[in-house]
């Protein structure tokens, strides 16, 4: 692994860490990712090295997700075409060096998964895994691609697979939903790009230290603590930005020449106002900067810690789009970013809660849009019959969803409808108080659906399992019992 003076400077800068408080938090060693990255925007190539320092739970091996490998061949099937576009062009991904504790290590790659031997690692000590790679970006409509003005890099760095009390979580990349599950880590990156380009990332880039080589290159030294991933966008000089400070966070919205300026202003306003709203309802946002970046493609919106992608359709003239995607991705800063979950097994736990928070925001700040959004979700969320017949559910693994429509109707709409029913029974303040307790109990940790069910039962004063069975498992035999449970909650709220 190449290690230069840039890493020494990055290490010094990263000693100036901010602290996030969590209720009943236990001091668990975090993994630390240190990377040196070189980007060639004209060739769409990213080359670099990554060192991951971690404390293994299993002594003989560890697994890494290398999601760029998903795009080295054409995806097959309609859902892949919907995600990537009909004209997608594969990229390439090569790992040409891998060491564990300074020694070349055996590894096996199967799809997007690396199995790495830890046979040479010192026992009882943190392990240093060093990897060198070369990535040529694919051209597609998804989370990791490029166009003539930008490169957007989502889920591009190697990341440790999670091992918990259920074992290893080794799920592959999938075309439906967000097939990710990660834990809190710290990141230290040096990113070298041409001087004519700029960047936005998970880190606080506005205050980043920048080294200019005098040879047309510039290197950003970036640091991000207590995050689940590290996303990055490289932009040319057609990009402009709006910025507003709310609380301790600088909110920046990036848009391009040729986009609608009024629409960009509306998207930015929605970003900073919703960040402030969610901070007030659910707990203060812990990061110094939050970037909303206009990308190409047609991903709609995609959340990462401190940074979200929003595709160009949302920057067309006013009336052609709404800020709903921006607000939804901002809500994910709490439901995914601050409180993590297994998005493969329990997608509803972040998507449903984020969609509820989104519509709750619009209910207050733009009642007409909020009402329209709520009606759409309620109609879709109450239409369970076709999915009962197909034996589908809200609470199921991603690969059980046959298409994006079923995923949207169940994971977004039906889980939102469940929460909106609770809001009507309990009132907004009581439901938000429950959500805040849920967030604080799992601050910078990983939550599970069972915890939400227990919290719901405790707040209700009675077992909520029938309510959950009907709404999340589509058990129609529990419908009458679920409605009776909700009716009792309404009466207690009067």
mmCIF file of C-alpha atoms in Angstrom, residues 31-410:
data_model
loop_
_atom_site.group_PDB
_atom_site.id
_atom_site.type_symbol
_atom_site.label_atom_id
_atom_site.label_comp_id
_atom_site.label_asym_id
_atom_site.label_seq_id
_atom_site.Cartn_x
_atom_site.Cartn_y
_atom_site.Cartn_z
ATOM 1 C CA UNK A 31 -13.192 0.393 12.329
ATOM 2 C CA UNK A 32 -11.016 3.057 10.697
ATOM 3 C CA UNK A 33 -10.746 3.421 6.922
ATOM 4 C CA UNK A 34 -7.730 5.315 5.585
ATOM 5 C CA UNK A 35 -7.576 5.799 1.827
ATOM 6 C CA UNK A 36 -5.432 7.552 -0.752
ATOM 7 C CA UNK A 37 -7.474 8.146 -3.911
ATOM 8 C CA UNK A 38 -6.569 9.529 -7.323
ATOM 9 C CA UNK A 39 -9.371 10.477 -9.709
ATOM 10 C CA UNK A 40 -9.116 10.992 -13.455
ATOM 11 C CA UNK A 41 -12.484 12.522 -14.418
ATOM 12 C CA UNK A 42 -11.796 12.469 -18.157
ATOM 13 C CA UNK A 43 -11.004 8.749 -18.155
ATOM 14 C CA UNK A 44 -13.577 8.026 -15.413
ATOM 15 C CA UNK A 45 -10.939 6.121 -13.457
ATOM 16 C CA UNK A 46 -10.447 5.935 -9.709
ATOM 17 C CA UNK A 47 -7.252 4.380 -8.446
ATOM 18 C CA UNK A 48 -6.183 4.083 -4.884
ATOM 19 C CA UNK A 49 -5.382 2.233 -1.739
ATOM 20 C CA UNK A 50 -7.453 1.585 1.353
ATOM 21 C CA UNK A 51 -6.315 0.492 4.784
ATOM 22 C CA UNK A 52 -9.002 -0.864 7.110
ATOM 23 C CA UNK A 53 -8.061 -1.186 10.746
ATOM 24 C CA UNK A 54 -10.574 -3.289 12.653
ATOM 25 C CA UNK A 55 -11.054 -5.652 15.572
ATOM 26 C CA UNK A 56 -12.125 -9.045 14.188
ATOM 27 C CA UNK A 57 -14.829 -11.046 15.916
ATOM 28 C CA UNK A 58 -13.821 -14.182 14.005
ATOM 29 C CA UNK A 59 -10.130 -14.998 14.044
ATOM 30 C CA UNK A 60 -9.687 -16.938 10.811
ATOM 31 C CA UNK A 61 -11.418 -14.759 8.191
ATOM 32 C CA UNK A 62 -13.244 -11.571 7.372
ATOM 33 C CA UNK A 63 -15.561 -10.529 4.554
ATOM 34 C CA UNK A 64 -15.646 -7.330 2.513
ATOM 35 C CA UNK A 65 -18.305 -5.988 0.174
ATOM 36 C CA UNK A 66 -16.853 -4.631 -3.078
ATOM 37 C CA UNK A 67 -20.010 -3.319 -4.684
ATOM 38 C CA UNK A 68 -18.385 -1.893 -7.859
ATOM 39 C CA UNK A 69 -17.956 -5.501 -8.977
ATOM 40 C CA UNK A 70 -21.727 -5.584 -9.544
ATOM 41 C CA UNK A 71 -21.271 -3.330 -12.575
ATOM 42 C CA UNK A 72 -18.510 -5.146 -14.414
ATOM 43 C CA UNK A 73 -21.074 -7.056 -16.502
ATOM 44 C CA UNK A 74 -24.495 -6.208 -17.882
ATOM 45 C CA UNK A 75 -27.308 -6.803 -15.390
ATOM 46 C CA UNK A 76 -29.938 -9.277 -16.510
ATOM 47 C CA UNK A 77 -33.670 -8.797 -16.079
ATOM 48 C CA UNK A 78 -36.164 -5.974 -16.085
ATOM 49 C CA UNK A 79 -35.336 -4.658 -12.625
ATOM 50 C CA UNK A 80 -31.655 -4.289 -13.521
ATOM 51 C CA UNK A 81 -32.660 -2.413 -16.669
ATOM 52 C CA UNK A 82 -34.905 -0.183 -14.597
ATOM 53 C CA UNK A 83 -32.065 0.595 -12.193
ATOM 54 C CA UNK A 84 -29.247 1.010 -14.711
ATOM 55 C CA UNK A 85 -31.032 2.032 -17.900
ATOM 56 C CA UNK A 86 -31.381 0.297 -21.246
ATOM 57 C CA UNK A 87 -28.051 1.663 -22.536
ATOM 58 C CA UNK A 88 -25.885 0.855 -19.521
ATOM 59 C CA UNK A 89 -22.189 0.238 -20.188
ATOM 60 C CA UNK A 90 -20.271 -1.930 -17.683
ATOM 61 C CA UNK A 91 -17.152 -0.696 -15.942
ATOM 62 C CA UNK A 92 -14.214 -2.604 -14.493
ATOM 63 C CA UNK A 93 -12.906 -3.280 -11.019
ATOM 64 C CA UNK A 94 -9.581 -4.843 -10.198
ATOM 65 C CA UNK A 95 -7.925 -5.595 -6.870
ATOM 66 C CA UNK A 96 -4.223 -5.930 -7.536
ATOM 67 C CA UNK A 97 -2.860 -6.105 -3.998
ATOM 68 C CA UNK A 98 -4.227 -7.264 -0.647
ATOM 69 C CA UNK A 99 -2.252 -7.524 2.580
ATOM 70 C CA UNK A 100 -3.157 -8.409 6.156
ATOM 71 C CA UNK A 101 -0.848 -7.022 8.832
ATOM 72 C CA UNK A 102 1.788 -6.331 6.179
ATOM 73 C CA UNK A 103 1.751 -9.811 4.605
ATOM 74 C CA UNK A 104 0.165 -10.836 1.311
ATOM 75 C CA UNK A 105 -3.127 -12.527 2.154
ATOM 76 C CA UNK A 106 -5.199 -15.179 0.437
ATOM 77 C CA UNK A 107 -8.615 -14.002 -0.689
ATOM 78 C CA UNK A 108 -11.503 -15.267 -2.772
ATOM 79 C CA UNK A 109 -13.897 -13.039 -4.660
ATOM 80 C CA UNK A 110 -17.427 -14.212 -5.398
ATOM 81 C CA UNK A 111 -19.468 -11.522 -7.083
ATOM 82 C CA UNK A 112 -19.386 -8.486 -4.809
ATOM 83 C CA UNK A 113 -17.995 -10.391 -1.825
ATOM 84 C CA UNK A 114 -14.381 -10.893 -0.746
ATOM 85 C CA UNK A 115 -13.440 -13.587 1.735
ATOM 86 C CA UNK A 116 -10.041 -12.751 3.235
ATOM 87 C CA UNK A 117 -7.905 -15.082 5.297
ATOM 88 C CA UNK A 118 -6.702 -13.747 8.652
ATOM 89 C CA UNK A 119 -4.307 -16.650 9.194
ATOM 90 C CA UNK A 120 -1.315 -14.311 9.487
ATOM 91 C CA UNK A 121 -2.972 -11.747 11.721
ATOM 92 C CA UNK A 122 -1.792 -11.337 15.302
ATOM 93 C CA UNK A 123 -4.280 -12.822 17.733
ATOM 94 C CA UNK A 124 -6.041 -10.494 20.134
ATOM 95 C CA UNK A 125 -4.860 -7.413 18.267
ATOM 96 C CA UNK A 126 -6.535 -5.060 15.792
ATOM 97 C CA UNK A 127 -6.007 -6.131 12.200
ATOM 98 C CA UNK A 128 -4.773 -3.909 9.397
ATOM 99 C CA UNK A 129 -6.099 -4.937 5.984
ATOM 100 C CA UNK A 130 -4.546 -3.090 3.030
ATOM 101 C CA UNK A 131 -6.013 -3.188 -0.455
ATOM 102 C CA UNK A 132 -5.102 -1.527 -3.751
ATOM 103 C CA UNK A 133 -7.655 -1.207 -6.516
ATOM 104 C CA UNK A 134 -8.427 0.304 -9.912
ATOM 105 C CA UNK A 135 -12.008 1.233 -10.752
ATOM 106 C CA UNK A 136 -13.264 2.287 -14.178
ATOM 107 C CA UNK A 137 -16.739 3.693 -13.721
ATOM 108 C CA UNK A 138 -19.723 2.139 -15.463
ATOM 109 C CA UNK A 139 -22.077 4.370 -17.446
ATOM 110 C CA UNK A 140 -25.575 3.864 -16.091
ATOM 111 C CA UNK A 141 -28.533 5.529 -14.360
ATOM 112 C CA UNK A 142 -27.647 4.377 -10.844
ATOM 113 C CA UNK A 143 -25.709 5.241 -7.698
ATOM 114 C CA UNK A 144 -22.202 4.987 -9.141
ATOM 115 C CA UNK A 145 -21.629 6.470 -12.585
ATOM 116 C CA UNK A 146 -20.755 9.633 -14.508
ATOM 117 C CA UNK A 147 -21.843 12.070 -17.194
ATOM 118 C CA UNK A 148 -20.176 14.992 -18.954
ATOM 119 C CA UNK A 149 -20.146 17.137 -15.792
ATOM 120 C CA UNK A 150 -19.722 14.861 -12.777
ATOM 121 C CA UNK A 151 -18.717 11.519 -11.308
ATOM 122 C CA UNK A 152 -20.896 10.305 -8.454
ATOM 123 C CA UNK A 153 -19.503 7.569 -6.237
ATOM 124 C CA UNK A 154 -21.940 5.756 -3.988
ATOM 125 C CA UNK A 155 -20.994 2.433 -2.359
ATOM 126 C CA UNK A 156 -17.633 2.525 -4.126
ATOM 127 C CA UNK A 157 -15.119 1.837 -1.369
ATOM 128 C CA UNK A 158 -14.543 -1.667 0.021
ATOM 129 C CA UNK A 159 -16.511 -2.027 3.255
ATOM 130 C CA UNK A 160 -16.488 -4.635 6.005
ATOM 131 C CA UNK A 161 -19.429 -7.019 6.087
ATOM 132 C CA UNK A 162 -21.323 -6.966 9.375
ATOM 133 C CA UNK A 163 -20.987 -9.877 11.759
ATOM 134 C CA UNK A 164 -23.452 -9.788 14.629
ATOM 135 C CA UNK A 165 -25.216 -12.310 16.882
ATOM 136 C CA UNK A 166 -27.017 -13.644 13.813
ATOM 137 C CA UNK A 167 -23.712 -14.351 12.062
ATOM 138 C CA UNK A 168 -22.246 -12.842 8.905
ATOM 139 C CA UNK A 169 -24.413 -10.700 6.631
ATOM 140 C CA UNK A 170 -23.141 -11.411 3.134
ATOM 141 C CA UNK A 171 -26.071 -10.348 0.967
ATOM 142 C CA UNK A 172 -25.257 -9.428 -2.641
ATOM 143 C CA UNK A 173 -25.996 -6.235 -4.540
ATOM 144 C CA UNK A 174 -29.602 -6.230 -5.746
ATOM 145 C CA UNK A 175 -31.554 -4.076 -8.220
ATOM 146 C CA UNK A 176 -34.469 -3.474 -5.839
ATOM 147 C CA UNK A 177 -34.138 -1.377 -2.693
ATOM 148 C CA UNK A 178 -30.922 -0.505 -0.867
ATOM 149 C CA UNK A 179 -29.048 -3.799 -0.321
ATOM 150 C CA UNK A 180 -26.742 -2.438 2.377
ATOM 151 C CA UNK A 181 -25.967 -2.997 6.038
ATOM 152 C CA UNK A 182 -23.034 -1.281 7.735
ATOM 153 C CA UNK A 183 -21.811 -0.130 11.125
ATOM 154 C CA UNK A 184 -20.382 3.146 12.356
ATOM 155 C CA UNK A 185 -16.762 3.776 11.374
ATOM 156 C CA UNK A 186 -14.279 6.615 10.910
ATOM 157 C CA UNK A 187 -12.901 7.618 7.505
ATOM 158 C CA UNK A 188 -9.713 9.425 6.513
ATOM 159 C CA UNK A 189 -9.242 10.116 2.824
ATOM 160 C CA UNK A 190 -6.837 12.021 0.655
ATOM 161 C CA UNK A 191 -8.490 12.624 -2.722
ATOM 162 C CA UNK A 192 -6.474 14.011 -5.646
ATOM 163 C CA UNK A 193 -8.383 15.601 -8.536
ATOM 164 C CA UNK A 194 -7.592 18.149 -11.274
ATOM 165 C CA UNK A 195 -7.613 21.787 -10.134
ATOM 166 C CA UNK A 196 -10.484 22.549 -12.522
ATOM 167 C CA UNK A 197 -12.775 20.237 -10.544
ATOM 168 C CA UNK A 198 -14.424 20.450 -7.128
ATOM 169 C CA UNK A 199 -15.910 17.872 -4.796
ATOM 170 C CA UNK A 200 -18.563 17.184 -2.199
ATOM 171 C CA UNK A 201 -18.380 14.232 0.166
ATOM 172 C CA UNK A 202 -19.501 12.696 3.415
ATOM 173 C CA UNK A 203 -16.823 14.809 5.119
ATOM 174 C CA UNK A 204 -17.001 18.513 5.966
ATOM 175 C CA UNK A 205 -15.452 19.630 2.678
ATOM 176 C CA UNK A 206 -15.921 23.372 3.136
ATOM 177 C CA UNK A 207 -13.238 23.382 5.817
ATOM 178 C CA UNK A 208 -11.071 20.631 4.325
ATOM 179 C CA UNK A 209 -7.351 21.175 3.977
ATOM 180 C CA UNK A 210 -6.390 21.341 0.289
ATOM 181 C CA UNK A 211 -2.869 20.846 -1.070
ATOM 182 C CA UNK A 212 -2.154 22.195 -4.580
ATOM 183 C CA UNK A 213 0.733 20.551 -6.374
ATOM 184 C CA UNK A 214 1.416 23.271 -8.928
ATOM 185 C CA UNK A 215 1.035 20.642 -11.658
ATOM 186 C CA UNK A 216 -2.678 21.068 -12.200
ATOM 187 C CA UNK A 217 -3.627 18.766 -9.313
ATOM 188 C CA UNK A 218 -5.152 19.390 -5.902
ATOM 189 C CA UNK A 219 -5.499 17.002 -2.970
ATOM 190 C CA UNK A 220 -8.292 17.230 -0.421
ATOM 191 C CA UNK A 221 -7.645 15.812 3.044
ATOM 192 C CA UNK A 222 -11.020 14.614 4.260
ATOM 193 C CA UNK A 223 -12.193 13.217 7.561
ATOM 194 C CA UNK A 224 -15.543 11.879 8.703
ATOM 195 C CA UNK A 225 -16.288 10.271 12.028
ATOM 196 C CA UNK A 226 -19.199 8.114 13.122
ATOM 197 C CA UNK A 227 -20.525 7.377 9.647
ATOM 198 C CA UNK A 228 -21.728 4.172 7.935
ATOM 199 C CA UNK A 229 -20.188 4.800 4.531
ATOM 200 C CA UNK A 230 -18.322 7.456 2.567
ATOM 201 C CA UNK A 231 -19.794 8.895 -0.641
ATOM 202 C CA UNK A 232 -18.147 11.330 -3.025
ATOM 203 C CA UNK A 233 -19.075 13.492 -6.026
ATOM 204 C CA UNK A 234 -16.480 15.030 -8.349
ATOM 205 C CA UNK A 235 -17.891 18.052 -10.252
ATOM 206 C CA UNK A 236 -16.671 20.320 -13.029
ATOM 207 C CA UNK A 237 -16.929 24.116 -13.068
ATOM 208 C CA UNK A 238 -20.517 24.136 -14.340
ATOM 209 C CA UNK A 239 -21.645 23.391 -10.797
ATOM 210 C CA UNK A 240 -22.892 26.133 -8.478
ATOM 211 C CA UNK A 241 -23.944 25.939 -4.861
ATOM 212 C CA UNK A 242 -26.329 27.492 -2.381
ATOM 213 C CA UNK A 243 -25.552 27.289 1.300
ATOM 214 C CA UNK A 244 -27.292 28.033 4.570
ATOM 215 C CA UNK A 245 -26.276 27.349 8.139
ATOM 216 C CA UNK A 246 -28.839 25.822 10.464
ATOM 217 C CA UNK A 247 -27.735 25.053 14.002
ATOM 218 C CA UNK A 248 -24.174 23.750 13.832
ATOM 219 C CA UNK A 249 -24.534 22.391 10.300
ATOM 220 C CA UNK A 250 -23.710 24.023 6.976
ATOM 221 C CA UNK A 251 -26.221 22.867 4.356
ATOM 222 C CA UNK A 252 -25.029 23.069 0.743
ATOM 223 C CA UNK A 253 -27.065 22.362 -2.387
ATOM 224 C CA UNK A 254 -25.129 21.793 -5.606
ATOM 225 C CA UNK A 255 -26.710 22.398 -9.018
ATOM 226 C CA UNK A 256 -25.565 23.008 -12.591
ATOM 227 C CA UNK A 257 -25.643 25.803 -15.113
ATOM 228 C CA UNK A 258 -28.710 25.124 -17.198
ATOM 229 C CA UNK A 259 -30.780 23.896 -14.265
ATOM 230 C CA UNK A 260 -33.723 26.006 -13.160
ATOM 231 C CA UNK A 261 -32.451 28.527 -10.606
ATOM 232 C CA UNK A 262 -35.802 28.925 -8.857
ATOM 233 C CA UNK A 263 -36.156 25.170 -8.517
ATOM 234 C CA UNK A 264 -32.638 24.911 -7.121
ATOM 235 C CA UNK A 265 -33.619 27.489 -4.507
ATOM 236 C CA UNK A 266 -36.716 25.501 -3.557
ATOM 237 C CA UNK A 267 -34.736 22.279 -3.254
ATOM 238 C CA UNK A 268 -32.167 24.032 -1.075
ATOM 239 C CA UNK A 269 -34.824 25.588 1.127
ATOM 240 C CA UNK A 270 -36.428 22.180 1.621
ATOM 241 C CA UNK A 271 -33.040 20.680 2.513
ATOM 242 C CA UNK A 272 -32.096 23.104 5.264
ATOM 243 C CA UNK A 273 -35.610 23.547 6.645
ATOM 244 C CA UNK A 274 -36.204 19.802 6.873
ATOM 245 C CA UNK A 275 -32.800 19.275 8.490
ATOM 246 C CA UNK A 276 -33.754 21.868 11.107
ATOM 247 C CA UNK A 277 -37.217 20.314 11.530
ATOM 248 C CA UNK A 278 -35.889 16.792 12.047
ATOM 249 C CA UNK A 279 -33.227 18.075 14.439
ATOM 250 C CA UNK A 280 -35.954 19.618 16.550
ATOM 251 C CA UNK A 281 -38.180 16.550 16.480
ATOM 252 C CA UNK A 282 -35.689 13.699 16.671
ATOM 253 C CA UNK A 283 -32.398 15.028 18.052
ATOM 254 C CA UNK A 284 -29.751 17.423 16.783
ATOM 255 C CA UNK A 285 -27.937 16.506 13.587
ATOM 256 C CA UNK A 286 -24.413 15.473 14.649
ATOM 257 C CA UNK A 287 -22.406 16.437 11.546
ATOM 258 C CA UNK A 288 -20.878 19.774 10.574
ATOM 259 C CA UNK A 289 -21.971 19.695 6.948
ATOM 260 C CA UNK A 290 -24.788 18.289 4.832
ATOM 261 C CA UNK A 291 -24.595 18.253 1.028
ATOM 262 C CA UNK A 292 -27.419 17.800 -1.470
ATOM 263 C CA UNK A 293 -25.831 17.122 -4.860
ATOM 264 C CA UNK A 294 -27.519 17.136 -8.231
ATOM 265 C CA UNK A 295 -26.274 14.119 -10.169
ATOM 266 C CA UNK A 296 -27.032 12.617 -13.536
ATOM 267 C CA UNK A 297 -28.847 9.351 -13.949
ATOM 268 C CA UNK A 298 -32.350 8.602 -12.766
ATOM 269 C CA UNK A 299 -31.805 7.263 -9.249
ATOM 270 C CA UNK A 300 -34.357 9.811 -7.933
ATOM 271 C CA UNK A 301 -32.609 10.208 -4.585
ATOM 272 C CA UNK A 302 -30.071 8.227 -2.572
ATOM 273 C CA UNK A 303 -28.923 8.761 0.992
ATOM 274 C CA UNK A 304 -25.403 8.620 2.365
ATOM 275 C CA UNK A 305 -24.047 10.040 5.618
ATOM 276 C CA UNK A 306 -23.704 13.802 5.265
ATOM 277 C CA UNK A 307 -24.430 13.674 1.526
ATOM 278 C CA UNK A 308 -27.360 12.755 -0.702
ATOM 279 C CA UNK A 309 -27.699 12.353 -4.451
ATOM 280 C CA UNK A 310 -30.708 13.868 -6.229
ATOM 281 C CA UNK A 311 -30.961 13.394 -9.972
ATOM 282 C CA UNK A 312 -31.400 16.219 -12.467
ATOM 283 C CA UNK A 313 -35.132 15.752 -12.954
ATOM 284 C CA UNK A 314 -35.612 17.544 -9.629
ATOM 285 C CA UNK A 315 -33.944 20.686 -10.965
ATOM 286 C CA UNK A 316 -36.330 21.293 -13.841
ATOM 287 C CA UNK A 317 -38.609 24.357 -13.844
ATOM 288 C CA UNK A 318 -41.004 24.809 -10.914
ATOM 289 C CA UNK A 319 -44.077 22.661 -11.379
ATOM 290 C CA UNK A 320 -42.148 19.808 -12.988
ATOM 291 C CA UNK A 321 -40.969 18.437 -9.644
ATOM 292 C CA UNK A 322 -41.382 18.811 -5.878
ATOM 293 C CA UNK A 323 -38.793 18.774 -3.056
ATOM 294 C CA UNK A 324 -40.167 15.461 -1.741
ATOM 295 C CA UNK A 325 -37.073 13.448 -2.700
ATOM 296 C CA UNK A 326 -34.725 15.924 -0.988
ATOM 297 C CA UNK A 327 -36.758 15.841 2.222
ATOM 298 C CA UNK A 328 -37.015 12.049 2.183
ATOM 299 C CA UNK A 329 -33.238 11.664 1.781
ATOM 300 C CA UNK A 330 -32.731 14.227 4.544
ATOM 301 C CA UNK A 331 -34.959 12.171 6.852
ATOM 302 C CA UNK A 332 -32.654 9.235 6.133
ATOM 303 C CA UNK A 333 -29.895 11.112 7.936
ATOM 304 C CA UNK A 334 -31.721 9.954 11.086
ATOM 305 C CA UNK A 335 -33.296 6.732 9.796
ATOM 306 C CA UNK A 336 -30.219 5.001 8.365
ATOM 307 C CA UNK A 337 -27.460 7.505 9.178
ATOM 308 C CA UNK A 338 -27.841 8.013 12.918
ATOM 309 C CA UNK A 339 -29.848 4.839 13.555
ATOM 310 C CA UNK A 340 -28.685 2.046 11.319
ATOM 311 C CA UNK A 341 -30.563 -1.085 10.327
ATOM 312 C CA UNK A 342 -30.232 -4.081 8.072
ATOM 313 C CA UNK A 343 -31.675 -2.632 4.884
ATOM 314 C CA UNK A 344 -31.731 -6.060 3.241
ATOM 315 C CA UNK A 345 -33.850 -7.751 5.888
ATOM 316 C CA UNK A 346 -35.809 -4.839 7.325
ATOM 317 C CA UNK A 347 -36.046 -2.161 4.654
ATOM 318 C CA UNK A 348 -39.262 -0.802 6.199
ATOM 319 C CA UNK A 349 -37.404 0.203 9.344
ATOM 320 C CA UNK A 350 -35.603 3.060 7.615
ATOM 321 C CA UNK A 351 -37.766 3.663 4.533
ATOM 322 C CA UNK A 352 -41.106 3.649 6.331
ATOM 323 C CA UNK A 353 -39.928 5.886 9.145
ATOM 324 C CA UNK A 354 -38.202 8.247 6.694
ATOM 325 C CA UNK A 355 -41.361 8.504 4.584
ATOM 326 C CA UNK A 356 -43.464 9.215 7.664
ATOM 327 C CA UNK A 357 -41.014 11.953 8.716
ATOM 328 C CA UNK A 358 -41.073 13.410 5.186
ATOM 329 C CA UNK A 359 -44.845 13.738 5.052
ATOM 330 C CA UNK A 360 -44.990 15.009 8.631
ATOM 331 C CA UNK A 361 -42.612 17.795 7.569
ATOM 332 C CA UNK A 362 -44.728 18.753 4.565
ATOM 333 C CA UNK A 363 -47.890 18.550 6.680
ATOM 334 C CA UNK A 364 -46.479 21.520 8.593
ATOM 335 C CA UNK A 365 -44.517 23.443 5.947
ATOM 336 C CA UNK A 366 -46.520 22.783 2.776
ATOM 337 C CA UNK A 367 -49.931 21.372 3.790
ATOM 338 C CA UNK A 368 -51.195 20.950 0.232
ATOM 339 C CA UNK A 369 -48.181 18.927 -0.846
ATOM 340 C CA UNK A 370 -48.241 17.030 2.436
ATOM 341 C CA UNK A 371 -51.904 16.108 1.939
ATOM 342 C CA UNK A 372 -51.259 14.953 -1.618
ATOM 343 C CA UNK A 373 -48.302 12.844 -0.545
ATOM 344 C CA UNK A 374 -50.257 11.333 2.351
ATOM 345 C CA UNK A 375 -53.272 10.459 0.194
ATOM 346 C CA UNK A 376 -51.072 8.723 -2.362
ATOM 347 C CA UNK A 377 -49.311 6.653 0.285
ATOM 348 C CA UNK A 378 -52.560 5.829 2.125
ATOM 349 C CA UNK A 379 -54.244 4.611 -1.046
ATOM 350 C CA UNK A 380 -51.275 2.447 -1.993
ATOM 351 C CA UNK A 381 -50.702 1.291 1.580
ATOM 352 C CA UNK A 382 -54.258 0.095 2.122
ATOM 353 C CA UNK A 383 -54.345 -1.949 -1.079
ATOM 354 C CA UNK A 384 -53.027 -5.167 0.421
ATOM 355 C CA UNK A 385 -55.225 -7.696 -1.406
ATOM 356 C CA UNK A 386 -52.978 -8.311 -4.464
ATOM 357 C CA UNK A 387 -49.967 -8.788 -2.209
ATOM 358 C CA UNK A 388 -51.768 -11.129 0.184
ATOM 359 C CA UNK A 389 -52.620 -13.319 -2.795
ATOM 360 C CA UNK A 390 -48.949 -13.324 -3.811
ATOM 361 C CA UNK A 391 -47.829 -14.072 -0.232
ATOM 362 C CA UNK A 392 -45.751 -10.911 0.017
ATOM 363 C CA UNK A 393 -45.161 -8.804 3.130
ATOM 364 C CA UNK A 394 -43.616 -5.549 4.277
ATOM 365 C CA UNK A 395 -41.255 -7.324 6.655
ATOM 366 C CA UNK A 396 -39.304 -9.583 4.289
ATOM 367 C CA UNK A 397 -35.900 -9.797 2.614
ATOM 368 C CA UNK A 398 -35.185 -7.668 -0.445
ATOM 369 C CA UNK A 399 -34.931 -10.627 -2.782
ATOM 370 C CA UNK A 400 -38.525 -11.583 -1.923
ATOM 371 C CA UNK A 401 -39.861 -8.485 -3.710
ATOM 372 C CA UNK A 402 -40.601 -9.342 -7.344
ATOM 373 C CA UNK A 403 -40.552 -5.758 -8.627
ATOM 374 C CA UNK A 404 -40.129 -2.122 -7.654
ATOM 375 C CA UNK A 405 -43.873 -1.471 -7.488
ATOM 376 C CA UNK A 406 -44.423 -4.072 -4.795
ATOM 377 C CA UNK A 407 -41.393 -2.753 -2.932
ATOM 378 C CA UNK A 408 -42.737 0.809 -3.048
ATOM 379 C CA UNK A 409 -46.287 -0.126 -2.092
ATOM 380 C CA UNK A 410 -45.255 -2.295 0.829
#
